[in-house]
mmCIF file of N, CA and C in Angstrom:
data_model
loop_
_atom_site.group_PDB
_atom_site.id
_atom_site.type_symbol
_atom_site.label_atom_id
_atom_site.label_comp_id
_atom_site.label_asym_id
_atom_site.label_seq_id
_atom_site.Cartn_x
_atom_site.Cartn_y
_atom_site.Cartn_z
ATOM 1 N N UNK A 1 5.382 2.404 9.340
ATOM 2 C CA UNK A 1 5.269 1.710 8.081
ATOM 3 C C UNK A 1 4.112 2.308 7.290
ATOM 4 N N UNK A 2 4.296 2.511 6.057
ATOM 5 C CA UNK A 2 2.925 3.113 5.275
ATOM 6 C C UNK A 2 2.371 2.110 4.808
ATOM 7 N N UNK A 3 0.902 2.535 4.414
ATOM 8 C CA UNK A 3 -0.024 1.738 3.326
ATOM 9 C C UNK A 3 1.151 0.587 2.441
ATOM 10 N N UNK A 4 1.427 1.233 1.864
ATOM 11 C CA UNK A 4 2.282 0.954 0.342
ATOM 12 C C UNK A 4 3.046 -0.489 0.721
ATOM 13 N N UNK A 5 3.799 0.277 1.832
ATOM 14 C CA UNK A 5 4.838 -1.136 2.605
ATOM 15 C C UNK A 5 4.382 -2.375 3.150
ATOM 16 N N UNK A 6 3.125 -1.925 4.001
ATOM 17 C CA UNK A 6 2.263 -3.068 4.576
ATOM 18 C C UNK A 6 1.660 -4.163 3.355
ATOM 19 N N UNK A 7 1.198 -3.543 2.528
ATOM 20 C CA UNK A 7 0.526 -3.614 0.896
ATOM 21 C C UNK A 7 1.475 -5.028 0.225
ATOM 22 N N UNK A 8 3.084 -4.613 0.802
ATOM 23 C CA UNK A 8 3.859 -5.245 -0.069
ATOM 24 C C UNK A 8 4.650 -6.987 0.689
ATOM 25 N N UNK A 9 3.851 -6.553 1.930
ATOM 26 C CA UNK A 9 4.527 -7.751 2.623
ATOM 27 C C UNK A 9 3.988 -8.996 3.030
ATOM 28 N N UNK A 10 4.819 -10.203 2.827
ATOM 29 C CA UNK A 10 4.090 -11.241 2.879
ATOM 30 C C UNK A 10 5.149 -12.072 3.742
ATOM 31 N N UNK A 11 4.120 -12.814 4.430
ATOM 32 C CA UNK A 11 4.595 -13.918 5.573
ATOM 33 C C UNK A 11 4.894 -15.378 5.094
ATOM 34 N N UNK A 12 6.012 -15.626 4.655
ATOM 35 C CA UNK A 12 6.118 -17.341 4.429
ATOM 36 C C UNK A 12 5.847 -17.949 5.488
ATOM 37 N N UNK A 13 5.313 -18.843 6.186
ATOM 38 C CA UNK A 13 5.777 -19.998 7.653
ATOM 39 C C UNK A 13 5.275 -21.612 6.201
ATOM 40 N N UNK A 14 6.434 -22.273 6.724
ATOM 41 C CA UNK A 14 7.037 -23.471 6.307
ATOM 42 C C UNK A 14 7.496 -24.052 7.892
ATOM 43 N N UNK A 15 7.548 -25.718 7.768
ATOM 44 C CA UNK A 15 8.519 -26.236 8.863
ATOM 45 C C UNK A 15 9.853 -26.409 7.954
ATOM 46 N N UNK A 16 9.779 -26.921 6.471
ATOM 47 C CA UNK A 16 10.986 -26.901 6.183
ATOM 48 C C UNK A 16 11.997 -25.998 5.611
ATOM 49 N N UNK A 17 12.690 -25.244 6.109
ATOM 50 C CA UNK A 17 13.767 -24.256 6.008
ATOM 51 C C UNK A 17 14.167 -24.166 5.032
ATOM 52 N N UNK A 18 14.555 -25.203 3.826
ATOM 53 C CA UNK A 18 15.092 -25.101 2.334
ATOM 54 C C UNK A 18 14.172 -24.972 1.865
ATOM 55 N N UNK A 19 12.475 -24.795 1.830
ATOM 56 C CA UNK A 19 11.436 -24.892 1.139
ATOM 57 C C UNK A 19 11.370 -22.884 1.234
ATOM 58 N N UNK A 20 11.919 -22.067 2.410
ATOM 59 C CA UNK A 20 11.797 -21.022 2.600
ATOM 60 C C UNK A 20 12.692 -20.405 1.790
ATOM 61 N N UNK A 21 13.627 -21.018 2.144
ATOM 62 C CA UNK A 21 14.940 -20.035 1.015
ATOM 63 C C UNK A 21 15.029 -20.236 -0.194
ATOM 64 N N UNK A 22 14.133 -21.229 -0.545
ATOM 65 C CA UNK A 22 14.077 -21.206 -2.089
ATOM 66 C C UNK A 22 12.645 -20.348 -2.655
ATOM 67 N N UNK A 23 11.614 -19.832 -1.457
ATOM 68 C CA UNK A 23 10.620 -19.133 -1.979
ATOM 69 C C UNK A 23 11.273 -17.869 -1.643
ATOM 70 N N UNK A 24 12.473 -17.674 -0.677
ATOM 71 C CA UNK A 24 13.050 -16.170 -0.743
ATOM 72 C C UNK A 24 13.869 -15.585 -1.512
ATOM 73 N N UNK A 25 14.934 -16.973 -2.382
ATOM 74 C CA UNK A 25 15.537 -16.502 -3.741
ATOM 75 C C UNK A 25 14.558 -16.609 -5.076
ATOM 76 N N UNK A 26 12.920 -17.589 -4.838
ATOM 77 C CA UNK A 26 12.618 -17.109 -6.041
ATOM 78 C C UNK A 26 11.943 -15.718 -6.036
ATOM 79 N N UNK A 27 11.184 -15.270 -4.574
ATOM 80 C CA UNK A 27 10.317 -14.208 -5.170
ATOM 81 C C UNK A 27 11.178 -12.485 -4.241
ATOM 82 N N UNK A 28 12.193 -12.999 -3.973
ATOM 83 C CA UNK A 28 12.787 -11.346 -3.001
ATOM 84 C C UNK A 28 12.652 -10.431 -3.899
ATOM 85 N N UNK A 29 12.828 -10.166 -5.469
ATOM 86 C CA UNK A 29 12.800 -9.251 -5.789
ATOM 87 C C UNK A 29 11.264 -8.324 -6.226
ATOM 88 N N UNK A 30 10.722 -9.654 -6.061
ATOM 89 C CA UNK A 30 9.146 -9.378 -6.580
ATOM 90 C C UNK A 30 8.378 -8.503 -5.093
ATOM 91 N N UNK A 31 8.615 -9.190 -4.227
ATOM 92 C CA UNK A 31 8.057 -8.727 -2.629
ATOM 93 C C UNK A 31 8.886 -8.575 -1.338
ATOM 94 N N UNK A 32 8.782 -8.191 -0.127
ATOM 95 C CA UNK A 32 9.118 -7.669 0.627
ATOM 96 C C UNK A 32 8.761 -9.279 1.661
ATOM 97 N N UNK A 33 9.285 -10.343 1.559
ATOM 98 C CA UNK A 33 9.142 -11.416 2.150
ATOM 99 C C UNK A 33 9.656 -11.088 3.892
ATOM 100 N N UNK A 34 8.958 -12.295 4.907
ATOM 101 C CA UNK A 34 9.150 -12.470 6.323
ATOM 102 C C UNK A 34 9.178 -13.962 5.971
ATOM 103 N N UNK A 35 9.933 -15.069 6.128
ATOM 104 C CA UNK A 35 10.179 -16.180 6.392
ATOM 105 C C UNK A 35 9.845 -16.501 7.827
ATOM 106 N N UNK A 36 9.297 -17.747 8.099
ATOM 107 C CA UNK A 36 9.124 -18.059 9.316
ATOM 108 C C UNK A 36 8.794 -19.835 9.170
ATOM 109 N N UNK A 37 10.093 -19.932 10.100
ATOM 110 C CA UNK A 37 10.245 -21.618 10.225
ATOM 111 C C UNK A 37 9.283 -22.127 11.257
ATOM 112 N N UNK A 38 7.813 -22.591 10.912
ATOM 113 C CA UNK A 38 7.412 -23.180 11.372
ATOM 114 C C UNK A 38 5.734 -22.406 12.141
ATOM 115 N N UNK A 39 5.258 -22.881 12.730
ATOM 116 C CA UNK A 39 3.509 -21.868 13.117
ATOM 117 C C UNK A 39 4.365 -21.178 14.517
ATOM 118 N N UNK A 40 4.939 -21.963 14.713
ATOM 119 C CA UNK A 40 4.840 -21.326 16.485
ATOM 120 C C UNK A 40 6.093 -19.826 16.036
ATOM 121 N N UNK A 41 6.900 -19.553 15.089
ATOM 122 C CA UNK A 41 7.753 -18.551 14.573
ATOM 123 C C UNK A 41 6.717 -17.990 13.656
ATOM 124 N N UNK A 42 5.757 -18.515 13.058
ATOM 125 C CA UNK A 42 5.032 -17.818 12.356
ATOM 126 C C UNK A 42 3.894 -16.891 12.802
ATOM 127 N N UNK A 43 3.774 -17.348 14.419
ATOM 128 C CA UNK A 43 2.371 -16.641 15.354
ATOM 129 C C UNK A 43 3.497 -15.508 15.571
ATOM 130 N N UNK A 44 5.260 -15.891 15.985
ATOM 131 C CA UNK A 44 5.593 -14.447 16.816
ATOM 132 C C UNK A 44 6.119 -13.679 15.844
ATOM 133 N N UNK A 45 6.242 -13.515 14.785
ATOM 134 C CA UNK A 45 5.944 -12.691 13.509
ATOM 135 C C UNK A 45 4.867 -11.682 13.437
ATOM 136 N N UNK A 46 3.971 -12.386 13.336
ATOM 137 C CA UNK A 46 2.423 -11.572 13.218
ATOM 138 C C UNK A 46 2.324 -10.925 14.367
ATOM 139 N N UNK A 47 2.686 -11.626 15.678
ATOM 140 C CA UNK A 47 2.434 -10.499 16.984
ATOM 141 C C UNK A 47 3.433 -9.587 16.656
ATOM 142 N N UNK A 48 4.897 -9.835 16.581
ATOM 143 C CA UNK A 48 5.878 -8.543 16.203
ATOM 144 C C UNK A 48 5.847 -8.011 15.545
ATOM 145 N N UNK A 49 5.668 -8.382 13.876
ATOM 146 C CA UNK A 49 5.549 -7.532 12.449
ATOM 147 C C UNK A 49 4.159 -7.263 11.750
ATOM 148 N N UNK A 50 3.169 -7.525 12.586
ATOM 149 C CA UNK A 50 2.207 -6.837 11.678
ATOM 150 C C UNK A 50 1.827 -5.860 11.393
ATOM 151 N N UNK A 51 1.243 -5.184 10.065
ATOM 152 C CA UNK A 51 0.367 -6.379 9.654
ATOM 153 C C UNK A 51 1.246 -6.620 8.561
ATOM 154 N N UNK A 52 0.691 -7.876 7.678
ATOM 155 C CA UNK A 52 1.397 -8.554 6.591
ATOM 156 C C UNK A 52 -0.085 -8.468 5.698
ATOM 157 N N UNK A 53 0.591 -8.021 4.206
ATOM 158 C CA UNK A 53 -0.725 -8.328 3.735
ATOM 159 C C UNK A 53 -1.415 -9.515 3.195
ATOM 160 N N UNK A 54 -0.299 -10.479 2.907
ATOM 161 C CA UNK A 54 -0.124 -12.137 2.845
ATOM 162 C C UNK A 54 0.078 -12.907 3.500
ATOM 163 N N UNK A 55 -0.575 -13.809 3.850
ATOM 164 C CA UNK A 55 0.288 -15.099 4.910
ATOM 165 C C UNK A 55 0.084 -16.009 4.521
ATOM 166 N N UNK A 56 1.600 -16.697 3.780
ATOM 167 C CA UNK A 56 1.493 -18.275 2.943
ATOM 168 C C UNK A 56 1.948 -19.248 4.071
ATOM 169 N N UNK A 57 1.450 -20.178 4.172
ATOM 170 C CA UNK A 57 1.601 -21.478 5.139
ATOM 171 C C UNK A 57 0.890 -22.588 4.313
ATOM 172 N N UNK A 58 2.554 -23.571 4.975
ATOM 173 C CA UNK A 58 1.851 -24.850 4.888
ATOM 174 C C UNK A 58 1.020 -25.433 5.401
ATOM 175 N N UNK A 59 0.562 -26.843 5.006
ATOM 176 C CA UNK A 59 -0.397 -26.878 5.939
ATOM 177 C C UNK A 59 0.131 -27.802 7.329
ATOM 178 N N UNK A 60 0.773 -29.258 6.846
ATOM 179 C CA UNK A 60 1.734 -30.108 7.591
ATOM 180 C C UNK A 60 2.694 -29.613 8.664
ATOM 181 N N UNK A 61 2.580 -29.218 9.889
ATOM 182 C CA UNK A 61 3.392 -28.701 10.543
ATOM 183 C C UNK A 61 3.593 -29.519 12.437
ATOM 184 N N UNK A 62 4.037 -29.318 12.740
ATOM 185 C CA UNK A 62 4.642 -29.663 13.896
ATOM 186 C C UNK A 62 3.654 -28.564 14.880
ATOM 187 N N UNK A 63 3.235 -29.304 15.633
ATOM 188 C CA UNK A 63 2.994 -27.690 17.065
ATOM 189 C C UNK A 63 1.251 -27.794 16.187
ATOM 190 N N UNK A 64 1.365 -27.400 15.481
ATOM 191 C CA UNK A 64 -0.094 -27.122 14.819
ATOM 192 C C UNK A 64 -0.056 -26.920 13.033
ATOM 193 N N UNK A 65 -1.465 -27.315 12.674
ATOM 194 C CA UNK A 65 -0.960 -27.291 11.541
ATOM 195 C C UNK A 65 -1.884 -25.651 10.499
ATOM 196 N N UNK A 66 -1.737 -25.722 9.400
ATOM 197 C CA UNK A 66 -1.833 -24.653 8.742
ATOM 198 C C UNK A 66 -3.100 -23.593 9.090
ATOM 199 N N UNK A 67 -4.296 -24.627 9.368
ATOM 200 C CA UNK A 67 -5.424 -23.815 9.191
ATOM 201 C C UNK A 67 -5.412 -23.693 11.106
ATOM 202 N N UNK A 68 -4.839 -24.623 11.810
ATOM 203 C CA UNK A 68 -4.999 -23.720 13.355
ATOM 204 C C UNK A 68 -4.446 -22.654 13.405
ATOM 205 N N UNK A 69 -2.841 -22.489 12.890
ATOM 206 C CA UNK A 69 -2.029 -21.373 12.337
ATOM 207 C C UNK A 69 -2.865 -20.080 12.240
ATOM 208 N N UNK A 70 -3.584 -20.425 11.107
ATOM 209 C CA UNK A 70 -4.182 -18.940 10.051
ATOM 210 C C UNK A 70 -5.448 -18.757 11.518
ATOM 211 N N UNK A 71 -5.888 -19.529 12.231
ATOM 212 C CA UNK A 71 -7.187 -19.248 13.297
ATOM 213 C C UNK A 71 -6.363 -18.744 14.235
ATOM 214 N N UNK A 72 -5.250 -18.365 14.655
ATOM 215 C CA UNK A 72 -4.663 -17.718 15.409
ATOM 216 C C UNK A 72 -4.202 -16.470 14.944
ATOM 217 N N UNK A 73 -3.515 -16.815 13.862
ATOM 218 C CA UNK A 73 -2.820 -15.349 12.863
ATOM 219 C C UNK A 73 -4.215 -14.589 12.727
ATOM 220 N N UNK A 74 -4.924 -14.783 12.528
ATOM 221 C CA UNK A 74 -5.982 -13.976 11.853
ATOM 222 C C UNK A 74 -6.674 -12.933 13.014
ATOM 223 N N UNK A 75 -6.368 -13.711 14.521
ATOM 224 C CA UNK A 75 -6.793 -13.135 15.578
ATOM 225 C C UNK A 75 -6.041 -11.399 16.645
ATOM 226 N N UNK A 76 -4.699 -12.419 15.613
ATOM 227 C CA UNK A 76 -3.939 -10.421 15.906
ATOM 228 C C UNK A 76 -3.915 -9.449 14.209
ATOM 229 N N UNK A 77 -4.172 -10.396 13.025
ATOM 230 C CA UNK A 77 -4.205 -9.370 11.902
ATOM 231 C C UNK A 77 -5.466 -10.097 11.082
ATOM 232 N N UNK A 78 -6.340 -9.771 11.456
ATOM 233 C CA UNK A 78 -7.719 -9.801 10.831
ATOM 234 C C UNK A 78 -7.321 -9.472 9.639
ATOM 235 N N UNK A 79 -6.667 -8.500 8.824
ATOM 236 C CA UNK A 79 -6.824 -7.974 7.258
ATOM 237 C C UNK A 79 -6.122 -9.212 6.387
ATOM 238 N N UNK A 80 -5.499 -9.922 7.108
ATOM 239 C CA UNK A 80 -4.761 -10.460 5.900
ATOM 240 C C UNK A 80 -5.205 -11.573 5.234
ATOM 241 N N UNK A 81 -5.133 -11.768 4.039
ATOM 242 C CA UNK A 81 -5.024 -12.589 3.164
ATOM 243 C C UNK A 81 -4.306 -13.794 2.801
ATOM 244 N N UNK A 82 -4.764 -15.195 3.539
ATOM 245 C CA UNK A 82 -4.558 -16.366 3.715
ATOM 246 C C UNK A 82 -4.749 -17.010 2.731
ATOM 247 N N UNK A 83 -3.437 -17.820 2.135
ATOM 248 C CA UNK A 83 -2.972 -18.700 1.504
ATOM 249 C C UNK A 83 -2.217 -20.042 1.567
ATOM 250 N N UNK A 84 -2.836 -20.721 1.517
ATOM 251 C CA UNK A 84 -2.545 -22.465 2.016
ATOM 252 C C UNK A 84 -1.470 -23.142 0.941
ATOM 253 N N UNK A 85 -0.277 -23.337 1.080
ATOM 254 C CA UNK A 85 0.263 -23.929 -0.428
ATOM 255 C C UNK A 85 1.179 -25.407 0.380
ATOM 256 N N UNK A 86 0.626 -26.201 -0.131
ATOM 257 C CA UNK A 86 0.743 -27.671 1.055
ATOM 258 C C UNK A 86 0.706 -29.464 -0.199
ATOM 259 N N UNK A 87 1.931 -30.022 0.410
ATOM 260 C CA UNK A 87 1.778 -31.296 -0.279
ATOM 261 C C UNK A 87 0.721 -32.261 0.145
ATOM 262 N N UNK A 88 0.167 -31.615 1.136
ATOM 263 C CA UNK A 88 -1.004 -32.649 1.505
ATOM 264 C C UNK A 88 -2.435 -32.084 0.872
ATOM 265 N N UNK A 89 -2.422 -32.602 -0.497
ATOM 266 C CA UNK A 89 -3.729 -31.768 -1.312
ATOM 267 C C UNK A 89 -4.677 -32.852 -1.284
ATOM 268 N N UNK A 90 -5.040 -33.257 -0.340
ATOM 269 C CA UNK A 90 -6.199 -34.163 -0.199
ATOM 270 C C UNK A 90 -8.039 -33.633 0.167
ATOM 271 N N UNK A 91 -8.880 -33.777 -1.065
ATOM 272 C CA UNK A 91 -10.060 -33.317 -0.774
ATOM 273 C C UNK A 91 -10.472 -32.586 0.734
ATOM 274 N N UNK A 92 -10.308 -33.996 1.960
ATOM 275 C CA UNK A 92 -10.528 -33.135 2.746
ATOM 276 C C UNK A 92 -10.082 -31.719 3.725
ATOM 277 N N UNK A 93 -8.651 -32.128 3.567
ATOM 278 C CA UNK A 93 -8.010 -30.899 3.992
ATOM 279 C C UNK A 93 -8.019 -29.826 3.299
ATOM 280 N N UNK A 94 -8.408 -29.759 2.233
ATOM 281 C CA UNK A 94 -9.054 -28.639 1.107
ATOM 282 C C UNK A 94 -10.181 -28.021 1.806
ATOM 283 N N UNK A 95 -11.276 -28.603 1.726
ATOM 284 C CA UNK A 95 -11.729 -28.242 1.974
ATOM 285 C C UNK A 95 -12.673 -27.905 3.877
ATOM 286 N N UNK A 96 -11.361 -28.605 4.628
ATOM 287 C CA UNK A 96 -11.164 -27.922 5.967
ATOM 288 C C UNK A 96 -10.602 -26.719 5.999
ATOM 289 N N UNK A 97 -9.134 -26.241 5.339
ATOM 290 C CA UNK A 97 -8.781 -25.715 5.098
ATOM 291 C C UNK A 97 -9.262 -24.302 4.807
ATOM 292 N N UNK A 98 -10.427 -24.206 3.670
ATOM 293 C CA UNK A 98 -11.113 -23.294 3.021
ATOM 294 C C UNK A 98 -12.219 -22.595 4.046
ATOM 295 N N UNK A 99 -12.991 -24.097 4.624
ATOM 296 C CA UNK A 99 -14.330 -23.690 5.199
ATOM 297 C C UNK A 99 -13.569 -22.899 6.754
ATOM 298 N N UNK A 100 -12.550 -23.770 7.423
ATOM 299 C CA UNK A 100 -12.251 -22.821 9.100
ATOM 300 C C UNK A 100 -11.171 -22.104 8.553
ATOM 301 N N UNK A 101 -9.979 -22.153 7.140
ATOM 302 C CA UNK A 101 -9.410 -20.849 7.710
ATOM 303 C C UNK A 101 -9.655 -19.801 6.827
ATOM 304 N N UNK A 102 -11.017 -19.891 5.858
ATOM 305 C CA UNK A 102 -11.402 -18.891 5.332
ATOM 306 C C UNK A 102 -10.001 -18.161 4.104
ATOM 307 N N UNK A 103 -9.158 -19.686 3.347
ATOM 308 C CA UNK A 103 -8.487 -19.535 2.591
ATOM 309 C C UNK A 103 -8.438 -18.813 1.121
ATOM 310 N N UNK A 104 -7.899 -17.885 0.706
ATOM 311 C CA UNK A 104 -8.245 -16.962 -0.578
ATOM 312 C C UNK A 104 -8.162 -17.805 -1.629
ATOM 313 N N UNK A 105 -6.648 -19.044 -0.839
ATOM 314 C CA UNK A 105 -5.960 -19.762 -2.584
ATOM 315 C C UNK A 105 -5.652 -21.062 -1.503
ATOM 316 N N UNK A 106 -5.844 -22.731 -2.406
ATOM 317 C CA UNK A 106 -5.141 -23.314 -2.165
ATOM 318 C C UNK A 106 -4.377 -23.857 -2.858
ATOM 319 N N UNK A 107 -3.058 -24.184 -3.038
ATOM 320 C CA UNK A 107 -2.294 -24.515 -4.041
ATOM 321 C C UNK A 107 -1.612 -25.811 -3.265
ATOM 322 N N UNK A 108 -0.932 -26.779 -4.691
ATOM 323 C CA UNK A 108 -0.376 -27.453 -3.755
ATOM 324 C C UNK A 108 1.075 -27.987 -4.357
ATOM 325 N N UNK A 109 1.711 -27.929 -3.349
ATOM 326 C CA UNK A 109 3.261 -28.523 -3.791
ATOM 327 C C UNK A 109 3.393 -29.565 -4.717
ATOM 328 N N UNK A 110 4.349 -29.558 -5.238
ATOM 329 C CA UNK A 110 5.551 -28.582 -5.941
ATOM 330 C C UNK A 110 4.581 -27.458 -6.565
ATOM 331 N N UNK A 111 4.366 -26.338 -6.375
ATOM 332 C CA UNK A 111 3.877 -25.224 -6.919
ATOM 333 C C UNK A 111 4.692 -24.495 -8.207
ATOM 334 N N UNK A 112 3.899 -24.318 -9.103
ATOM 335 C CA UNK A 112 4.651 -23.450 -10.338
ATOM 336 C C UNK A 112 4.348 -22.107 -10.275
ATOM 337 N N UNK A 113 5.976 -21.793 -10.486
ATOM 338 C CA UNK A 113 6.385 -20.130 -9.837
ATOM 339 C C UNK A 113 5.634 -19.771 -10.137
ATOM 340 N N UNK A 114 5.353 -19.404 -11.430
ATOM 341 C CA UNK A 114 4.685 -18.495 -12.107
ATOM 342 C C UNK A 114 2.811 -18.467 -11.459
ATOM 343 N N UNK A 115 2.151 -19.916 -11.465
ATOM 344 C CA UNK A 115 1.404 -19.931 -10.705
ATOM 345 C C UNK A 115 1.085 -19.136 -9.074
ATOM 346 N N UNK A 116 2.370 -19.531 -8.861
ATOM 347 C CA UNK A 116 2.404 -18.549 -7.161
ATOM 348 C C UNK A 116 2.727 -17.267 -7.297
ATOM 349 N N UNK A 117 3.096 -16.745 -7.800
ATOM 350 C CA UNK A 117 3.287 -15.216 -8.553
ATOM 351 C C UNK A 117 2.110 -15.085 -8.559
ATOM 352 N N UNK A 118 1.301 -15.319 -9.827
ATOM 353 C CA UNK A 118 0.123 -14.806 -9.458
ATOM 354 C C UNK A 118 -0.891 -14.636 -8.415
ATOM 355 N N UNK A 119 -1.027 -15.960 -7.532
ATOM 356 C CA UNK A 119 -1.420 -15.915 -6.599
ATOM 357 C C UNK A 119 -1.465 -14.968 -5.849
ATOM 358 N N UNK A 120 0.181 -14.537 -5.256
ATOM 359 C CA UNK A 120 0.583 -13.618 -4.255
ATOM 360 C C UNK A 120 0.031 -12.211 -4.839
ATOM 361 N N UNK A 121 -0.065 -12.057 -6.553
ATOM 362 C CA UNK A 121 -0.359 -10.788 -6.702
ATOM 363 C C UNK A 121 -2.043 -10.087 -6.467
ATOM 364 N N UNK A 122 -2.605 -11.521 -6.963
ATOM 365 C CA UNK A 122 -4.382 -10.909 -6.649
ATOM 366 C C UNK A 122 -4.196 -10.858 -5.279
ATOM 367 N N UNK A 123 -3.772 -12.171 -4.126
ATOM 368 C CA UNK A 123 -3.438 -11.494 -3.220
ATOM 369 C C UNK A 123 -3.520 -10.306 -2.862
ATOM 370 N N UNK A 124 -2.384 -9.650 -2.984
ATOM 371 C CA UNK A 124 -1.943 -8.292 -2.491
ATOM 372 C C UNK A 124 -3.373 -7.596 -3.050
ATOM 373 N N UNK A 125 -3.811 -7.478 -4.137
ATOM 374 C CA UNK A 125 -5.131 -6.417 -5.026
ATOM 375 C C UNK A 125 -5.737 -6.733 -3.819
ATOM 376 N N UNK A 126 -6.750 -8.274 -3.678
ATOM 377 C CA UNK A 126 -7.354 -8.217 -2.388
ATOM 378 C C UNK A 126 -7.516 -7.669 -0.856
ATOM 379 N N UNK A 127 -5.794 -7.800 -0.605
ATOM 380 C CA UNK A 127 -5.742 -7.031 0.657
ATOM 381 C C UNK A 127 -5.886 -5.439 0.380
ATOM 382 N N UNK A 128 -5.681 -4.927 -0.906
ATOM 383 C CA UNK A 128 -5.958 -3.470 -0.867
ATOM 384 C C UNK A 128 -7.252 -3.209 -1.062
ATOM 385 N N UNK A 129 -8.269 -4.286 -1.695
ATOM 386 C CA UNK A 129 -9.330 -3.428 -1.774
ATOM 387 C C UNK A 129 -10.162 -3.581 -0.473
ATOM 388 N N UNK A 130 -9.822 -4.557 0.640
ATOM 389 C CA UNK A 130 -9.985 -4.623 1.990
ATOM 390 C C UNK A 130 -9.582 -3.292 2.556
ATOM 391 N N UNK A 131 -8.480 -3.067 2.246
ATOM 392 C CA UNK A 131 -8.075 -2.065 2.827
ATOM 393 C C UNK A 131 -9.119 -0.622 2.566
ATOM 394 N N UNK A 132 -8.708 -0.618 1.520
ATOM 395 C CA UNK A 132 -9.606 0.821 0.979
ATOM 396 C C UNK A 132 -10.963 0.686 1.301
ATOM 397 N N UNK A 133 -11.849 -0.398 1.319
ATOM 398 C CA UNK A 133 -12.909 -0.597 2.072
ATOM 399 C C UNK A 133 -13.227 0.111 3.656
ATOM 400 N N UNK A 134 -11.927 -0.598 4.006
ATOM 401 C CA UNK A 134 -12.110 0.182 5.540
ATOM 402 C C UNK A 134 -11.632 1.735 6.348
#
């Protein structure tokens, strides 16, 4: 996989499955999406497909939730760029969220496309100038 490709890929994990396929028909043409139903499909992603230069997760999940997620993900792909987008936008999980999983963006459901577009795109700038850093 080159720079360029890694550059372009981003990890959905959701528990709910219609919440995925509607972020894979809105943004497939924009990015190179990995869907993943749920943390425990979203850890064997990152061990199989990394690296990703995005990883969007909810936070509400079954098994574990968003920010244990990203403290695991982060432990096989350190580079990437963690993004929290979650209906549970309550002060404190904000800012749990931010302080242990060291979140770039938190957004919160129902998210506006256009809003998450951007997101995903400084995103990606971020993970490259990480990159080129190292």
């Amino acid at each position: 996989m080159t720079a360029q490709e890694s550059n372009q890929r981003i990890l959905l994990v959701d528990d709910d499955q219609a919440v995925l396929d509607g972020m894979c028909r809105q943004y497939r043409k924009n990015y190179s999406l990995v869907p993943a139903c749920g943390a425990l499909a979203g850890i064997q992603a990152i061990v199989k497909d990394s690296p990703f230069a995005v990883v969007v997760t909810d936070f509400k999940m079954p098994v574990m939730n968003g920010t244990q997620f990203l403290a695991k993900a982060r432990r096989h792909d350190p580079d990437m760029i963690p993004v929290m987008l979650t209906g549970q936008a309550d002060l404190a999980t904000a800012i749990d969220a931010i302080n242990r999983g060291h979140i770039f963006r938190f957004l919160s459901k129902p998210c506006d496309p256009e809003v998450l577009r951007a997101c995903l795109d400084a995103a990606r700038e971020q993970y490259q100038l990480r990159s080129t850093e190292r």
